[in-house]
C-alpha cells in the first residue's frame, strides 16, 4: 500500500501504521517504505509520515539523513502543520553534523508567520542545545526574540526553552515580566505550570520578603535597636509583585491539578502570611476531587502545615483517614494531623488515633504509634495520657504493635525517667515475650540507662539475657553488652561474674563488631596493669546523661526546596533542580521591567503588497534546493513572507494556516501572475543549479555531502545495525586452546532475517596470535533430529590483533540441546558446541492487558506452573523485577493496571508456542511466579531460570 500510486491507499496504510504505534507496537521495520512518501503531495499523507518520522528519526538516523533535503523543502511548505512537522523531524535527528542546518531552521522558524511553527521552534531549542551546547549563545538570541512574542501559544514553550538553556539569564525576563503575567491566564495549561515556576524564582530575586517585618528576628532587632535614630522603613509591596499574585490567584480554580499546585507553591513562597490562606481551600478541594494526585498534594500540605498551621486547621476533618486509602496516603494524612495538633484539638485527634490502631494495616498502625509519640512530645499536657495509652498497647496480641510501642515509649521516657520507673519495670517483664529485635534492644537500653531506678530488676534481666545471648540478633547482643558494662560499674557485687560471662561469650562471636565491642569494654571497665588512661573515666563515658530525643516531622525544613518539585518530594537535590533563591536584602531596581509602549509590527506584515514581496524574493534563503517545488516561501528572516493583501497581519498570526480552505482568495490572485512567475522560476532554477551548495561546505566527511543526500542509496545497501545491550557472552574457544584465536558468542535477540524460525547467534573472533588467521569457517555440524543451522560466511583473513564479528542462525527446535560443529582455520579444526538457555529460544510479542488475561485463561491446568519465592531486598522494586526477568528470557512487558504485578509475553522462535509470565509481589518481599506455556518442558525450565534470576 505504501508503494502504491494511489494516495488513498497510502493514507490508509499510514493510518494503520500510526495506529500500531499508538498501541505500542514496533513499526521501525517500515521506516524505508514510509520515508519514501515524505515527498508525497497529499497533505494528509504527509502529516502522518511526519508523525511517524518524529517517532523513529532518532533510531533510524542514517535513513532519516538521506531525506534531509525533503525536510528542508517541508520547512517552506504553505501549510503550517507541515512546516512545524518538518522542523520537529529535523530536530529529532541526533547527528552533530547537521547542527548548522538545525540552527538555521530554528532561526527561520522563530520568525515564521504562524505561532504554531514558532512554538515548534521553541521546542526544538532544547534538543539542539543538548546535542551541541556550544550553540548556546546563538540559541539565547533566538530565545530572546521568542520571549518578545505576544501570542499565548508561544509563551509557555519559549519559557521552557529558557529554563533548559539559560535559566541564569534573568535579564531576559525583565522586559517580558509584565507581559507574561498578563498572558498567563490565557496560556495553555502546560505552559502555565512552566511560567509560574519560573516566575516564582524570578520574584525571589527581584522583590523583598513580604513577611520581613513579622519575623521574630526582625522584632528582636527592633528591640535591641530601640535607641537607634533611624528606624526601618515599613514594607511596601512592589506593584509588579502584586501583579503576579493577582494574576495567578484565578488559576486556583483551574481544572488542571498541576496548575493549582504551581499556584499554591507560588503563594507559599511569595505571598504575605495574611494572604497564603487562600490556597488551603483549593488544595483540599484538589485532594478530594483528584485521587491520583493525592500523594503529591499531601506532600506539600505536610510541609506547609509545619510553618503555616493555622491555614489548614478549619479543614481538619478533610485529613481524617478512610479505610480505602492506600498506606502511603494514610501515612501522609497522619503527618498532617500530627502537624495540626494543638491544645484545642488534641483530644479529637487522639480519639481518631485510637481507632487507627485497630487497623489491619501494620505499617499504618506503626506510623500511628509514632504520631502519638510526636503529639506527646509537642504537647506536654497530654504526655502522660499518651504514655499510658502506649503502655496499654504493650499487652496487644500483635507483636509489631508492641515493638513499635516499646520504641516510642523509650523515647518518651528519656524526657522524664525518674517519674516512670513503674513503666520501666513493666517493660522489663516483656523481654520474655517480645521477639522483635529492635524492641528487645530498646528495652535493654532503657534498663541499662536507668538501672539505678530499677536496682532489683536490672541484674535479673541481665541474667536472663546471658542465657539466650548466643541466640539473639546482633543489635540485641550489643545492648546486652552495654547493659552488662553499666551494671558492672553501678552494681559490681551482683553482676561481676555475669558481666565476665557475657564478655567471654562475645569474645568468640561470629560478628566482628560484637567481638570488638567486647574487647574494648573489657579493657575499659575491668582495670588491669595494661589498662589505658580511659579506664579512669569509664563511669563518665557509660553513665553520662543523654539528651532527650527530639521527635520531629520528616517534612521539617523541606520548604527550602521549591514545593512541588522532585527535590521536595525526595528531600534531596535532584539532577537539574534550580535552587530557590533567598530574598534580597535590598530591593533591586524596578525600572528594569519598564518597557516603552509602541506598536510593534511583525516582520511578516511589513511588506503588504504583492509587488513589494516579489521584489524581495531576489534574496534566496538557505534552503534553495526546494525552490520551485513547494511554492512561495515564508521565511521571515529575509522578509520574504507577508500578511494578506489587505495587510491584516493579526488575522494571519492568529490562524497561521495556508491550507486550501483558508487560502482560496490568494490562489485566485496567484493565477493572474502564474505565467510571469513561471518564467522567473526557470531562471532561478538555473541559477541554483550553478550555485555551490552551502551544505557541502559545512559537512566535512566525504560520505555525507549534498550529492549523497539528494541521491539516496538503495535500501538494500543499508545494513541493519544491531543495538548494543547487556547481552551475556559465552566462550566458544579459549585463546590457549585455539593457539591465539579466541571465539565468543552471544544471543543477539534480533530476528535472523534469512529464516525467522532460527535464533540469531553473534560470533566474535579475536586473533591474539602474531600471525594472521585464514579461512575461518565451520564444518561437520552434528545436530539433533529436526535442528538446522545456517553457517556464517567464511572469513578469508583475520589479521593479527584484529577482532571481527559474524552472525549465524540456528534452529534449536525449541530445545536446549547443544548444536555441535567444527570451527576450522587453514591449519586446525576445533570441536565446539553452542547450547542456548531456555530464555533465548523465545521472541517477544506485544499484547494488551485483556489479550494477556484471555490467553492466560486458556492456558490453565497442565499448562500452568506456579512457584512462591522471597525476593532479595535489591530485587523488590518493579524495575529490578522487570530487568531480571527480561535478562533471563527474551520476553516483552505487558501493560498492567496493578503496580504489584509484572507481566511478560513471548513465543518460541521455532514453533511459535505462547509463553506468558506473571510476577506478583507483596510488601514483605514475598512473591508468586506464574508461567503459562503451551510446551510444559519449556515452561518448567523457564521457571527454574527466572527463579534463579529473582533470588540470586
mmCIF file of N, CA and C in Angstrom, residues 866-869 918-922 926-930:
data_model
loop_
_atom_site.group_PDB
_atom_site.id
_atom_site.type_symbol
_atom_site.label_atom_id
_atom_site.label_comp_id
_atom_site.label_asym_id
_atom_site.label_seq_id
_atom_site.Cartn_x
_atom_site.Cartn_y
_atom_site.Cartn_z
ATOM 1 N N UNK A 866 3.174 -22.649 38.974
ATOM 2 C CA UNK A 866 3.189 -21.558 39.954
ATOM 3 C C UNK A 866 4.199 -21.879 41.041
ATOM 4 N N UNK A 867 5.037 -20.884 41.363
ATOM 5 C CA UNK A 867 6.046 -21.038 42.410
ATOM 6 C C UNK A 867 6.020 -19.809 43.317
ATOM 7 N N UNK A 868 6.156 -20.036 44.620
ATOM 8 C CA UNK A 868 6.268 -18.927 45.567
ATOM 9 C C UNK A 868 7.735 -18.716 45.921
ATOM 10 N N UNK A 869 8.135 -17.469 46.084
ATOM 11 C CA UNK A 869 9.530 -17.168 46.362
ATOM 12 C C UNK A 869 9.613 -15.914 47.215
ATOM 13 N N UNK A 918 4.006 -14.138 34.764
ATOM 14 C CA UNK A 918 3.431 -13.148 35.674
ATOM 15 C C UNK A 918 4.148 -13.235 37.014
ATOM 16 N N UNK A 919 4.586 -12.065 37.539
ATOM 17 C CA UNK A 919 5.237 -11.997 38.854
ATOM 18 C C UNK A 919 4.429 -11.040 39.721
ATOM 19 N N UNK A 920 3.815 -11.556 40.782
ATOM 20 C CA UNK A 920 3.014 -10.755 41.712
ATOM 21 C C UNK A 920 3.818 -10.580 42.997
ATOM 22 N N UNK A 921 4.088 -9.328 43.383
ATOM 23 C CA UNK A 921 4.907 -9.057 44.565
ATOM 24 C C UNK A 921 4.042 -8.536 45.701
ATOM 25 N N UNK A 922 4.536 -8.741 46.922
ATOM 26 C CA UNK A 922 3.884 -8.240 48.123
ATOM 27 C C UNK A 922 4.857 -7.349 48.881
ATOM 28 N N UNK A 926 7.633 -11.175 49.713
ATOM 29 C CA UNK A 926 7.138 -12.424 49.142
ATOM 30 C C UNK A 926 6.621 -12.167 47.727
ATOM 31 N N UNK A 927 6.697 -13.181 46.890
ATOM 32 C CA UNK A 927 6.248 -13.040 45.503
ATOM 33 C C UNK A 927 5.752 -14.379 44.991
ATOM 34 N N UNK A 928 4.971 -14.316 43.912
ATOM 35 C CA UNK A 928 4.474 -15.533 43.272
ATOM 36 C C UNK A 928 4.764 -15.459 41.782
ATOM 37 N N UNK A 929 5.428 -16.470 41.278
ATOM 38 C CA UNK A 929 5.780 -16.560 39.866
ATOM 39 C C UNK A 929 4.846 -17.546 39.179
ATOM 40 N N UNK A 930 4.222 -17.116 38.090
ATOM 41 C CA UNK A 930 3.325 -17.980 37.321
ATOM 42 C C UNK A 930 3.783 -17.989 35.868
#
